[in-house]
PDB file of C-alpha atoms and ligand atoms in Angstrom:
ATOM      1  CA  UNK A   1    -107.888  12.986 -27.286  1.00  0.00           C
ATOM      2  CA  UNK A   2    -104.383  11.993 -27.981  1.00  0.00           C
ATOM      3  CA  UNK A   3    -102.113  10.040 -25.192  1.00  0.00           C
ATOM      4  CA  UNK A   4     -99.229  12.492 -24.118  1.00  0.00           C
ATOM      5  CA  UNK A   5     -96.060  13.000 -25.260  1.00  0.00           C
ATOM      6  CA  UNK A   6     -93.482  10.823 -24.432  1.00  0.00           C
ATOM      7  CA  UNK A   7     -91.141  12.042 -21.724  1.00  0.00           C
ATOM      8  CA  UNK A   8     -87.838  11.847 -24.087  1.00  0.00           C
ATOM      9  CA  UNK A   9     -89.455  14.130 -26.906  1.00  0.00           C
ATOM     10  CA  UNK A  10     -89.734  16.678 -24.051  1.00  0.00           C
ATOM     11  CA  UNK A  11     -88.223  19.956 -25.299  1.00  0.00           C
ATOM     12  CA  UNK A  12     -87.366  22.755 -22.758  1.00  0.00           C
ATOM     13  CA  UNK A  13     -84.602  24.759 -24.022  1.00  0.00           C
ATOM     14  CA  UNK A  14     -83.092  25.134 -27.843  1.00  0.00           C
ATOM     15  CA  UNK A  15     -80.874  22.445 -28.655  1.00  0.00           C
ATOM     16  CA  UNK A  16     -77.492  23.793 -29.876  1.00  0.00           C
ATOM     17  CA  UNK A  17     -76.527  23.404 -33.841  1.00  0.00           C
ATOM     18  CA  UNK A  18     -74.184  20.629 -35.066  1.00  0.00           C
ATOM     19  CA  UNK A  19     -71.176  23.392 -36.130  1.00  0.00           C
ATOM     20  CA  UNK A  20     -71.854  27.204 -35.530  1.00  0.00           C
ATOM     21  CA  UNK A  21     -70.024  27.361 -38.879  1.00  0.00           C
ATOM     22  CA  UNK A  22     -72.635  25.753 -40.707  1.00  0.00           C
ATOM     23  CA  UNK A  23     -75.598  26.672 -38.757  1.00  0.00           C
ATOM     24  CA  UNK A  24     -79.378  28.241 -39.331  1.00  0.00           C
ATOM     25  CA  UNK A  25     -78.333  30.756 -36.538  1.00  0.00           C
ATOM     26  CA  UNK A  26     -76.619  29.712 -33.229  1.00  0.00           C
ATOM     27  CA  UNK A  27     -78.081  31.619 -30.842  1.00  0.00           C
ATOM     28  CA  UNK A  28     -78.599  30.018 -27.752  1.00  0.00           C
ATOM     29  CA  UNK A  29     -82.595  30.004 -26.627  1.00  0.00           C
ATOM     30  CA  UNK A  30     -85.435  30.257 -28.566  1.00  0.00           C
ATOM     31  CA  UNK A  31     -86.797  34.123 -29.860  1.00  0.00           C
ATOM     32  CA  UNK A  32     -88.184  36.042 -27.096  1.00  0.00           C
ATOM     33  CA  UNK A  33     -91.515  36.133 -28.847  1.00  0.00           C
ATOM     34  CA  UNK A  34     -91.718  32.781 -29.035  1.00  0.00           C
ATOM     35  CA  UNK A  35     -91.359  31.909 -25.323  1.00  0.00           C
ATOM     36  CA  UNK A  36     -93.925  34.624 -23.838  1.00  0.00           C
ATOM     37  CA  UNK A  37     -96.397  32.932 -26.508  1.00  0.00           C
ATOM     38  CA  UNK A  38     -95.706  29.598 -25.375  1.00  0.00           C
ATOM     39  CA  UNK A  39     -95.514  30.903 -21.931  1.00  0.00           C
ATOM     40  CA  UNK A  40     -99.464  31.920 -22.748  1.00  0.00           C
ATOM     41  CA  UNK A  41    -100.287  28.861 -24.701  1.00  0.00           C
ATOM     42  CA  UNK A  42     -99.415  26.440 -21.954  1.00  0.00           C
ATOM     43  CA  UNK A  43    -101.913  27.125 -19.809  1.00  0.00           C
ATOM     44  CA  UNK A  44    -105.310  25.748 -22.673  1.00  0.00           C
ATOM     45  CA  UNK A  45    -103.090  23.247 -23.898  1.00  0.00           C
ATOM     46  CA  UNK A  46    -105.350  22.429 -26.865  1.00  0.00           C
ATOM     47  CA  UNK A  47    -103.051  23.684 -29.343  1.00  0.00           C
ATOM     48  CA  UNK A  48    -102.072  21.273 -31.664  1.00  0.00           C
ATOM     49  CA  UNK A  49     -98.808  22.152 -34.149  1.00  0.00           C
ATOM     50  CA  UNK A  50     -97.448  20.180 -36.868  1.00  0.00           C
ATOM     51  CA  UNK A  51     -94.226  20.767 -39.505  1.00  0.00           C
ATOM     52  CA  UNK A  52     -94.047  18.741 -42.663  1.00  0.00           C
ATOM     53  CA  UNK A  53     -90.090  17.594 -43.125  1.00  0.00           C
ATOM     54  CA  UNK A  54     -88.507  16.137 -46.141  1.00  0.00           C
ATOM     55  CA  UNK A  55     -86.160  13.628 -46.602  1.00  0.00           C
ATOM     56  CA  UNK A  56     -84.181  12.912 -49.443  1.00  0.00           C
ATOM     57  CA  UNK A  57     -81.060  11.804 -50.802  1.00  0.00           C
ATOM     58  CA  UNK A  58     -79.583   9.348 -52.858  1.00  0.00           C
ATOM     59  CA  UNK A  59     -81.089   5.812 -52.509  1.00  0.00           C
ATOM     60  CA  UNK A  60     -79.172   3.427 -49.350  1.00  0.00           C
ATOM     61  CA  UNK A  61     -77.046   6.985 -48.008  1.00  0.00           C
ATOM     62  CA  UNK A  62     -79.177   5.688 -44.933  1.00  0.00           C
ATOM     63  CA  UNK A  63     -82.690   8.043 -44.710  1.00  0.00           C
ATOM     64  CA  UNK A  64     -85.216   5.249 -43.591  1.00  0.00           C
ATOM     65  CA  UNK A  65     -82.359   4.055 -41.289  1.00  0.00           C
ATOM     66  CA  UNK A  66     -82.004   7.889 -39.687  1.00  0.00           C
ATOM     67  CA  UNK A  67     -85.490   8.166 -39.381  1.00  0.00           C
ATOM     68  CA  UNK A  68     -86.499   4.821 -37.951  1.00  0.00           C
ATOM     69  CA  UNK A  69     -83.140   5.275 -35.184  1.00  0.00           C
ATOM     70  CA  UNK A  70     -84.682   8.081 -33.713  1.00  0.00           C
ATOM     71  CA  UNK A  71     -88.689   6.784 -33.932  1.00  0.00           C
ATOM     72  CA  UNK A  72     -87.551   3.353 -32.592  1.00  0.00           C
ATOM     73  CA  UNK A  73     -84.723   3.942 -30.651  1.00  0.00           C
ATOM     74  CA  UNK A  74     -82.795   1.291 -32.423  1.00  0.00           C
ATOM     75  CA  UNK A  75     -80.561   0.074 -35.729  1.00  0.00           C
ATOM     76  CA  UNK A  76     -82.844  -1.411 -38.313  1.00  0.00           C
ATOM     77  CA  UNK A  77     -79.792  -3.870 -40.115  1.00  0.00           C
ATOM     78  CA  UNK A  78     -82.739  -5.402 -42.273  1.00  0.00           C
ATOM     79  CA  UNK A  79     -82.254  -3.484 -45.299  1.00  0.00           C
ATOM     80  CA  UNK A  80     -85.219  -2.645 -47.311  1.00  0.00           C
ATOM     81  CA  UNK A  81     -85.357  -0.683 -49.780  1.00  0.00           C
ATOM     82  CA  UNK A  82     -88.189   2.152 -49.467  1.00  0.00           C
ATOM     83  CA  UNK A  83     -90.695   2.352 -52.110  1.00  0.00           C
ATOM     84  CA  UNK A  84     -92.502   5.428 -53.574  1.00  0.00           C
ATOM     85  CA  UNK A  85     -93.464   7.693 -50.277  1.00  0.00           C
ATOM     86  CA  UNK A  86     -94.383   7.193 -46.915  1.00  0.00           C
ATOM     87  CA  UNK A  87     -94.300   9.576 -43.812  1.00  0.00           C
ATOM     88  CA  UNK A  88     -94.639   8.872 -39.480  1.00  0.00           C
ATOM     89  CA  UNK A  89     -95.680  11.473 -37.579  1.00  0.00           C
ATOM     90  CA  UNK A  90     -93.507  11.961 -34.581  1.00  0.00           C
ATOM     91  CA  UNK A  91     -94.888  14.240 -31.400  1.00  0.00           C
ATOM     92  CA  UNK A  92     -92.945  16.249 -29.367  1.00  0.00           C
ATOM     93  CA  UNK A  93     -93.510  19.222 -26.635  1.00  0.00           C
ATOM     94  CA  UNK A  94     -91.755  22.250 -27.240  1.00  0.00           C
ATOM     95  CA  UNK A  95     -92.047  25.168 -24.418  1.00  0.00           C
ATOM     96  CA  UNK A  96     -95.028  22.990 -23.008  1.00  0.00           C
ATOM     97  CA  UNK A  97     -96.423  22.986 -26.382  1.00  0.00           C
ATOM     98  CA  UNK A  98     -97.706  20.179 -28.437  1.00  0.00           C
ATOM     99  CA  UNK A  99     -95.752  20.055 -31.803  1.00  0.00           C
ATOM    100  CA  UNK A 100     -95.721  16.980 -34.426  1.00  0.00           C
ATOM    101  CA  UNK A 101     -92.861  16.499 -37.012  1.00  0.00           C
ATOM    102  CA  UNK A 102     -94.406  14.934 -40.087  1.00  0.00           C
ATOM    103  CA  UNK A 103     -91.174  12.953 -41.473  1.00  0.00           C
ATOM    104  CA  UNK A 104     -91.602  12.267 -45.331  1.00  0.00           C
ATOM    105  CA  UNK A 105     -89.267   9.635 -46.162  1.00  0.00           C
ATOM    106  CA  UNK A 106     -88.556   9.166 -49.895  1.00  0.00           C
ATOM    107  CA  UNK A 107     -87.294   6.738 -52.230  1.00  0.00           C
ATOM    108  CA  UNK A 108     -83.472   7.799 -53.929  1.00  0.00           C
ATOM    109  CA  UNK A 109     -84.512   6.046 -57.035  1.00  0.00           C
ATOM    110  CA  UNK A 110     -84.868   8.084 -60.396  1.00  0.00           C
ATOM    111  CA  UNK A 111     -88.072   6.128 -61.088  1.00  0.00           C
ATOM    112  CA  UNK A 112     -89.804   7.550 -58.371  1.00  0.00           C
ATOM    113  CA  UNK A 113     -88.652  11.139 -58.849  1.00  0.00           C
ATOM    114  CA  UNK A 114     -92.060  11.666 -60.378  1.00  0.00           C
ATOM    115  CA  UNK A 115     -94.201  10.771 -57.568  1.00  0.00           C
ATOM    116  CA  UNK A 116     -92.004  12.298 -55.212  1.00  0.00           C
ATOM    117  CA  UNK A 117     -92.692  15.794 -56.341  1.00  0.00           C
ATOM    118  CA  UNK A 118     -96.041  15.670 -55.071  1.00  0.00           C
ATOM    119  CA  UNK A 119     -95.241  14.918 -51.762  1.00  0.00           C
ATOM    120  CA  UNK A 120     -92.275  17.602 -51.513  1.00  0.00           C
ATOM    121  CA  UNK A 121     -94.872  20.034 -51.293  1.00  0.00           C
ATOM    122  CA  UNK A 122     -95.557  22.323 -49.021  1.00  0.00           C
ATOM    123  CA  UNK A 123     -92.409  21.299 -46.269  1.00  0.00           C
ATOM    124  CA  UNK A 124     -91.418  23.483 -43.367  1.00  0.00           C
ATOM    125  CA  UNK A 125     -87.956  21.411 -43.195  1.00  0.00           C
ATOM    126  CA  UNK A 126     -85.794  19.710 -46.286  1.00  0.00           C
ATOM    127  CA  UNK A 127     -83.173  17.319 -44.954  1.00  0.00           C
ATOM    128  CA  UNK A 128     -80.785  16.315 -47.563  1.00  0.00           C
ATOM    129  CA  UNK A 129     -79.314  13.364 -46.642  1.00  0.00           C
ATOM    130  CA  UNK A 130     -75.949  12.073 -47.774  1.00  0.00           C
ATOM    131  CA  UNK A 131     -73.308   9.296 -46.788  1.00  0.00           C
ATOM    132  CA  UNK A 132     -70.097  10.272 -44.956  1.00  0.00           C
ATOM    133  CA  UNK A 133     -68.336   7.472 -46.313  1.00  0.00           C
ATOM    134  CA  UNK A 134     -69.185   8.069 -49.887  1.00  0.00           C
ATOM    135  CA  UNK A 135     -67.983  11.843 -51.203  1.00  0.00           C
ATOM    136  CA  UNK A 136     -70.454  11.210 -54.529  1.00  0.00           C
ATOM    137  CA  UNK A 137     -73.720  11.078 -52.435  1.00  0.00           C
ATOM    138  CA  UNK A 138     -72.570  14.392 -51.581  1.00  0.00           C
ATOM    139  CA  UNK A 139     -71.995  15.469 -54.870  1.00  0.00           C
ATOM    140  CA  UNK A 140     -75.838  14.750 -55.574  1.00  0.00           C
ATOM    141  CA  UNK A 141     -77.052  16.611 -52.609  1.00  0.00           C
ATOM    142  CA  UNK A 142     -77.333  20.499 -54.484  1.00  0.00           C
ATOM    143  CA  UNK A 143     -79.698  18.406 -57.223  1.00  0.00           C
ATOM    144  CA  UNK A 144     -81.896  16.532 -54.426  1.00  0.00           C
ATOM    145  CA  UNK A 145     -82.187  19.887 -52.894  1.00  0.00           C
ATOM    146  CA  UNK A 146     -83.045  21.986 -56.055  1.00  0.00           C
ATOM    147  CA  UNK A 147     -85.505  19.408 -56.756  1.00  0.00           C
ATOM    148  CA  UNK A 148     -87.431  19.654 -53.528  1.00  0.00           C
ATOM    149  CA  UNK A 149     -87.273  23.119 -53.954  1.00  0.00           C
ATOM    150  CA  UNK A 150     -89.350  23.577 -56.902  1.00  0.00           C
ATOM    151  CA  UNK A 151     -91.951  23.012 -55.447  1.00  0.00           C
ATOM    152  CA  UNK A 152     -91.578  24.957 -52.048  1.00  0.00           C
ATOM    153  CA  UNK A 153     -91.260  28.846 -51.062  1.00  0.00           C
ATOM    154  CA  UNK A 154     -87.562  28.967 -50.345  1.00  0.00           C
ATOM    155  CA  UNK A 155     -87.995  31.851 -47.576  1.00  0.00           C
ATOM    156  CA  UNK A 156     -90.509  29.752 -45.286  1.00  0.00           C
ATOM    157  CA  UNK A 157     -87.926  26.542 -45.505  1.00  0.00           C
ATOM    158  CA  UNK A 158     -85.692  25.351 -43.135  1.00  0.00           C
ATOM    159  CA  UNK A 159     -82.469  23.400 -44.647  1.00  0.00           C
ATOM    160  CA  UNK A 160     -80.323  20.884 -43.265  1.00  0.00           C
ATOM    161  CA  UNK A 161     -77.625  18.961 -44.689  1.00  0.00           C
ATOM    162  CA  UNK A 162     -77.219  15.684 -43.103  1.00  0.00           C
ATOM    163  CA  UNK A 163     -74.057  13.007 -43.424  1.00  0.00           C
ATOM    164  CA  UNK A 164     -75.165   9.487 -42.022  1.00  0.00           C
ATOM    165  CA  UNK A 165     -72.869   6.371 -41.612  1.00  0.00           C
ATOM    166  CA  UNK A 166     -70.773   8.333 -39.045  1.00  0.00           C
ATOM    167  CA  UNK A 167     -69.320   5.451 -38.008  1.00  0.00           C
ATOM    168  CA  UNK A 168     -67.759   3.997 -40.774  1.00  0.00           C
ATOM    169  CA  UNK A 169     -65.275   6.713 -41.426  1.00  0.00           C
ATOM    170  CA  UNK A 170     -61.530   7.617 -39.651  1.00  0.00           C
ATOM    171  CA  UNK A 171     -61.067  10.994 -37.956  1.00  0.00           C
ATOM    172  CA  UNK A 172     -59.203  11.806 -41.028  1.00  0.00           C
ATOM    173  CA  UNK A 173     -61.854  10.841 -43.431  1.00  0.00           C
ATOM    174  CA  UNK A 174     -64.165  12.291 -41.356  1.00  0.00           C
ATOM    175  CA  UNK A 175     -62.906  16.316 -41.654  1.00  0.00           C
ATOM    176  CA  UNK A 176     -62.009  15.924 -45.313  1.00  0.00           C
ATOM    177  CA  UNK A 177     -65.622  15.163 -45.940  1.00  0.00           C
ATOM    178  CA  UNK A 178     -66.773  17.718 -43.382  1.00  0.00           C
ATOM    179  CA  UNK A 179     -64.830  20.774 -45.364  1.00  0.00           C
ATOM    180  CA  UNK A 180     -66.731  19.961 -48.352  1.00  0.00           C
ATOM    181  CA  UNK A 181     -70.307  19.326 -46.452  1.00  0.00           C
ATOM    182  CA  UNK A 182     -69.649  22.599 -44.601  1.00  0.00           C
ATOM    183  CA  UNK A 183     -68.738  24.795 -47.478  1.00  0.00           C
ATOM    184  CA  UNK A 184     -72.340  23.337 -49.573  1.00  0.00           C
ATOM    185  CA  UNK A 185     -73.874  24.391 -46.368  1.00  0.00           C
ATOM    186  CA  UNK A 186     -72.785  27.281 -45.993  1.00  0.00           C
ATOM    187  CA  UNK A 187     -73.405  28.408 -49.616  1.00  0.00           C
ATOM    188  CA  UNK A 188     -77.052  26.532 -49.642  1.00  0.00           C
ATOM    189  CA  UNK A 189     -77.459  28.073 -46.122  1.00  0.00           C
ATOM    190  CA  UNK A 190     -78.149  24.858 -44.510  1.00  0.00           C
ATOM    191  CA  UNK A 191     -77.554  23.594 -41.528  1.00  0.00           C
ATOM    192  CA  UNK A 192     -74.812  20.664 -41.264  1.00  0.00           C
ATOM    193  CA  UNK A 193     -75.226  17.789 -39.056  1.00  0.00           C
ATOM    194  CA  UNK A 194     -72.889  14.537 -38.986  1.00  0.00           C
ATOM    195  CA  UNK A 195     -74.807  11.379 -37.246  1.00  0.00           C
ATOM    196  CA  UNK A 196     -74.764   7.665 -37.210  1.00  0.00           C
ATOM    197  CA  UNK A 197     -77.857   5.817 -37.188  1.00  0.00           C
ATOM    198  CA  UNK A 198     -75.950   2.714 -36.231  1.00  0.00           C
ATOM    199  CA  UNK A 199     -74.321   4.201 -33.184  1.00  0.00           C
ATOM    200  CA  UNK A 200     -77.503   6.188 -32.696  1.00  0.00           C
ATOM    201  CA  UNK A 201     -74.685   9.201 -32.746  1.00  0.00           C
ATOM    202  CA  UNK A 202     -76.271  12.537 -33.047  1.00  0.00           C
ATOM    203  CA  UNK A 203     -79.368  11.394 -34.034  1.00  0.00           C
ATOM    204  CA  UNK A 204     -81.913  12.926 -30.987  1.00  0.00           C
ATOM    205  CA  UNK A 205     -79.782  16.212 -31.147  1.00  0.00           C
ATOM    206  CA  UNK A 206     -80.894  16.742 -34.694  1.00  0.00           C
ATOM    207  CA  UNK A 207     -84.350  16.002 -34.706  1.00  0.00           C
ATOM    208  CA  UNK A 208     -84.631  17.926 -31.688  1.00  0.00           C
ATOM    209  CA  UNK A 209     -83.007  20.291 -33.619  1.00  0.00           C
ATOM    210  CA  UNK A 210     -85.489  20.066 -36.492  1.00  0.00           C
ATOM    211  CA  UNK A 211     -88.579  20.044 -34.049  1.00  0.00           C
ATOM    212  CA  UNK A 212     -87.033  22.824 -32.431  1.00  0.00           C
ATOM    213  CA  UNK A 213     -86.501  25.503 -35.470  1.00  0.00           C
ATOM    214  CA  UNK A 214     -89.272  24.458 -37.346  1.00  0.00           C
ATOM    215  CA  UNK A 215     -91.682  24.983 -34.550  1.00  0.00           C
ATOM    216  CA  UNK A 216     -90.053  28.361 -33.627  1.00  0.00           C
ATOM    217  CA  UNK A 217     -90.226  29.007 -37.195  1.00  0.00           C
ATOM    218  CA  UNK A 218     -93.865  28.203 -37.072  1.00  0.00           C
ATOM    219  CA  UNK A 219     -94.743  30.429 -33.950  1.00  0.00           C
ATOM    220  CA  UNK A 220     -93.152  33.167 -35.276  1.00  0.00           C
ATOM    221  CA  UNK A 221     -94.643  33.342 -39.103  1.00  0.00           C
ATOM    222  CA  UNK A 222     -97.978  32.908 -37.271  1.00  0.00           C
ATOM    223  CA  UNK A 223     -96.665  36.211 -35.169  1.00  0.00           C
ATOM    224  CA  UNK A 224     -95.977  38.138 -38.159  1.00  0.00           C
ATOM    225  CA  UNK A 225     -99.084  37.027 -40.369  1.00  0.00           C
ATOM    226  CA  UNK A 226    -101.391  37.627 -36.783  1.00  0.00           C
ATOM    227  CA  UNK A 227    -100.283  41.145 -36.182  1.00  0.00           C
ATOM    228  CA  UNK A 228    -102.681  41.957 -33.138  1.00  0.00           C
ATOM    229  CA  UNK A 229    -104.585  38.810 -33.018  1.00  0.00           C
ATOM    230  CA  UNK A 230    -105.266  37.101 -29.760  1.00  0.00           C
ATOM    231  CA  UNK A 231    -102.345  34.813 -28.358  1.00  0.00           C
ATOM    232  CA  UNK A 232    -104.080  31.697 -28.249  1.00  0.00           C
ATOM    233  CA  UNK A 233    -104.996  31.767 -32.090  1.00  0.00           C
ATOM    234  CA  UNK A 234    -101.221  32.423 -32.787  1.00  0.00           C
ATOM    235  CA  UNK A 235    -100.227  28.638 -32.160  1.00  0.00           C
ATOM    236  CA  UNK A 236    -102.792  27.346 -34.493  1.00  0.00           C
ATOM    237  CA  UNK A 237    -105.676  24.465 -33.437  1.00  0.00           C
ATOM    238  CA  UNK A 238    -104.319  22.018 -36.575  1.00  0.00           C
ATOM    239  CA  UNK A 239    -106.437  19.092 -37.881  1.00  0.00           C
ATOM    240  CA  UNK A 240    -104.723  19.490 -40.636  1.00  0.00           C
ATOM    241  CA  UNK A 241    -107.001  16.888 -42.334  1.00  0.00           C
ATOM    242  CA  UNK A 242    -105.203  16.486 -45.317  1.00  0.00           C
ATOM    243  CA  UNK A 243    -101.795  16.566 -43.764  1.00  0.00           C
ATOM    244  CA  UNK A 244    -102.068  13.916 -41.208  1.00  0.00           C
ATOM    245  CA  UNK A 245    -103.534  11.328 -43.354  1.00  0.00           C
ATOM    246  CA  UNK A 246    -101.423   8.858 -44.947  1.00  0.00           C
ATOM    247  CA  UNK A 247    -101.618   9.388 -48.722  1.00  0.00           C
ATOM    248  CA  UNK A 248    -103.756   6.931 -50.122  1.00  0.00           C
ATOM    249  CA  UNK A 249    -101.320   5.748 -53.158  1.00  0.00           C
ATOM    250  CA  UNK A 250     -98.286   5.215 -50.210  1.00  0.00           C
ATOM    251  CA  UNK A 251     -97.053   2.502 -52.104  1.00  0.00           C
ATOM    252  CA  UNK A 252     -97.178   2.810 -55.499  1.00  0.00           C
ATOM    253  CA  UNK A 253     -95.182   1.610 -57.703  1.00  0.00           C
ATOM    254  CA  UNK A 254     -94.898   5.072 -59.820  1.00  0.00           C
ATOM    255  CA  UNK A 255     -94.736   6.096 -63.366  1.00  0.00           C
TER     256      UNK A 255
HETATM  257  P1  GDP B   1     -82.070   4.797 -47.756  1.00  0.00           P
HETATM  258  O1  GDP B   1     -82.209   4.167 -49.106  1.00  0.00           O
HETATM  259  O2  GDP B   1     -81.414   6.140 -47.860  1.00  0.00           O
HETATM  260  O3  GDP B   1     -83.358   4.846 -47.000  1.00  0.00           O
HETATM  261  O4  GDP B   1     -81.036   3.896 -46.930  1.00  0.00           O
HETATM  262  P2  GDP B   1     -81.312   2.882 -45.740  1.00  0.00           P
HETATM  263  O5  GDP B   1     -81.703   3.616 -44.503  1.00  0.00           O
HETATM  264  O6  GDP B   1     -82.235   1.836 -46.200  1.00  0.00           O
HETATM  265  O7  GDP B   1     -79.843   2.307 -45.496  1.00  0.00           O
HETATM  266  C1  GDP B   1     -79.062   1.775 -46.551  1.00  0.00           C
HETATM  267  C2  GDP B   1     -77.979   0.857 -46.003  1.00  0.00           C
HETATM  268  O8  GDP B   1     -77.067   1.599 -45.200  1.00  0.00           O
HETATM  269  C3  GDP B   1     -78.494  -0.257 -45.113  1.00  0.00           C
HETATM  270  O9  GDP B   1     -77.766  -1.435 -45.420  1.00  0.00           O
HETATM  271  C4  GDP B   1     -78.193   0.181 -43.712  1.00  0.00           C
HETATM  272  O10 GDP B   1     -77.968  -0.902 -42.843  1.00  0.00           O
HETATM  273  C5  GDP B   1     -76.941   1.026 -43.912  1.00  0.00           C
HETATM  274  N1  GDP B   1     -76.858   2.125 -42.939  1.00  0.00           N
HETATM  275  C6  GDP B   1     -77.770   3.093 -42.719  1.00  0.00           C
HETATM  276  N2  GDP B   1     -77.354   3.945 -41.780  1.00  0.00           N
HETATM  277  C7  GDP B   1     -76.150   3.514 -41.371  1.00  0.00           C
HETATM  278  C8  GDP B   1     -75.195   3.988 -40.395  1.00  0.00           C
HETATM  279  O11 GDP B   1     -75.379   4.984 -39.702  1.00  0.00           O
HETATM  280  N3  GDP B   1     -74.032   3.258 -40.279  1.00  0.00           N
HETATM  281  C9  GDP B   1     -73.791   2.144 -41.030  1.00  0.00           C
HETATM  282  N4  GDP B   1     -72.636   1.521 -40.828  1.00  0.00           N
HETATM  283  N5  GDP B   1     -74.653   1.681 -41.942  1.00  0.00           N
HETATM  284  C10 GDP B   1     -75.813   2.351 -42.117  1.00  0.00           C
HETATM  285 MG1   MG B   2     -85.258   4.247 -47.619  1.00  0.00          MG
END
C-alpha cells in the first residue's frame, strides 16, 4: 500500500499554460469527460496512473537541476554531470486521482545518444529543455526533439519546450529569446514554458502542468479505446512492472 500523496502535489483544477500563444490548448478546466470519470473513480480509489516524461536537451542547459528543484524543493549548486539514464517517479493526485509522473532524465552528451534511444520509448510527455541564456541550446532543441521522436507515436505525445536559467537573463534578453522559443513552439506544436530552477521560478506550475495534460491525456485515450466499458476500468489499475522499475544498466557507461 503506498503512503499518500503529499499535500503540495494536490491537483484540483487545470493549471493555466505558460503563454496561450504557445500553448497545447488553453482552455481553462479539464475535458468534461474527464471530470465525471474522476468524479466516479474517486470513490474505489485503487486506481493507480502513471505517464512516462522525457527529458532532454543539450548537456548543463540545466535538466537534472529542473527536475531535482521541483522533487526536492531546492537548488542543487553541486554540479554533476548525469550519466547514461536514470528516472524518479514523482506522485501526484489529480481530480482525487492517483497519478505518477515517471521523469526520465538524460545525459546531453553525444556518447550516450545510443543508450538513450532505448529509454525514449514509449513517453506520454517530451520536454525539450534548453538554456535562456544561451540562443545555441535552442538551436539544438528541433534535433533533441526529432530524436526522441523516432521512437514514439507523435499523435499520443505531449510536447513542451522548456527555457531554464530564467534568472540569468535581462527583461530584454529575456523576450528576444522568447520570440524565437515561441515561434519553434508554435511550429513543433509545443508548449513553451520559461522557469528558473535557481529561483525555483515556474517550476511547480509546469510540472503541474505536465501531470495535469498528460493525465487528462491518459483518461481520455482510455475513453476512446474503452468505448462502453465500465468507468472504473477506464483509469487503469497500473503495475506497470516494467515501467516502474529502475532499468537495471542505470549507469552505464554506454557504447
Ligand atoms: P544538465 O546537464 O542539463 O542536467 O544540467 P544541470 O542541471 O546539471 O545544470 C548545469 C549547470 O547549470 C549547473 O552548474 C547548474 O548549477 C546550472 N543551472 C541549472 N539550472 C540553473 C538555473 O535555473 N539558474 C542558474 N543560474 N543556473 C542553473
Ligand atoms: Mg543532467
Amino acid at each position: 500500500m503506498l503512503p499518500p500523496v503529499k499535500k503540495d502535489r494536490i491537483i484540483s483544477q487545470l493549471p493555466k499554460c505558460f503563454s496561450p500563444n504557445a500553448a497545447l490548448h488553453t482552455k481553462d478546466s479539464f475535458h468534461p469527460q474527464v471530470k465525471a470519470v474522476c468524479q466516479v473513480q474517486k470513490a474505489s480509489a485503487v486506481s493507480f496512473n502513471i505517464a512516462k516524461v522525457i527529458v532532454v536537451g543539450d548537456v548543463a542547459v540545466g535538466k537534472t537541476c529542473l527536475i531535482s528543484r521541483f522533487r526536492k524543493g531546492v537548488f542543487d549548486k553541486n554540479y554533476k554531470a548525469t550519466i547514461g539514464v536514470d528516472f524518479e517517479m514523482e506522485r501526484f493526485e489529480v481530480l482525487g486521482v492517483p497519478f505518477s509522473l515517471q521523469l526520465w532524465d538524460t545525459a546531453g552528451q553525444e556518447r550516450f545518444k545510443c543508450i538513450a534511444s532505448t529509454y525514449y520509448r514509449g513517453a506520454q510527455a517530451i520536454v525539450v529543455v534548453f538554456d535562456l541564456s544561451s540562443i545555441g541550446s535552442l538551436a539544438h532543441a528541433r534535433q533533441w526533439l526529432e530524436d526522441a521522436m523516432k521512437e514514439n507515436d507523435p499523435s499520443s505525445v505531449l510536447l513542451f519546450l522548456v527555457g531554464t536559467k530564467k534568472d540569468l537573463s535581462t527583461p530584454e534578453q529575456l523576450s528576444q529569446v522568447e520570440q524565437e522559443a515561441i515561434r519553434l513552439s508554435e511550429e513543433i506544436k509545443a508548449e513553451y514554458w520559461a522557469v528558473s530552477a535557481k529561483s525555483g521560478d515556474g517550476v511547480k506550475d509546469f510540472f503541474f502542468r505536465v501531470a495535469s495534460l498528460t493525465f487528462e491525456a491518459n483518461v481520455l485515450s482510455e475513453l476512446e479505446k474503452g468505448g462502453s466499458r465500465d468507468v472504473s476500468d477506464i483509469i487503469r489499475l497500473t503495475d506497470n512492472t516494467d515501467l516502474s522499475r529502475k532499468p537495471a544498466a542505470k549507469k552505464s557507461n554506454c557504447c
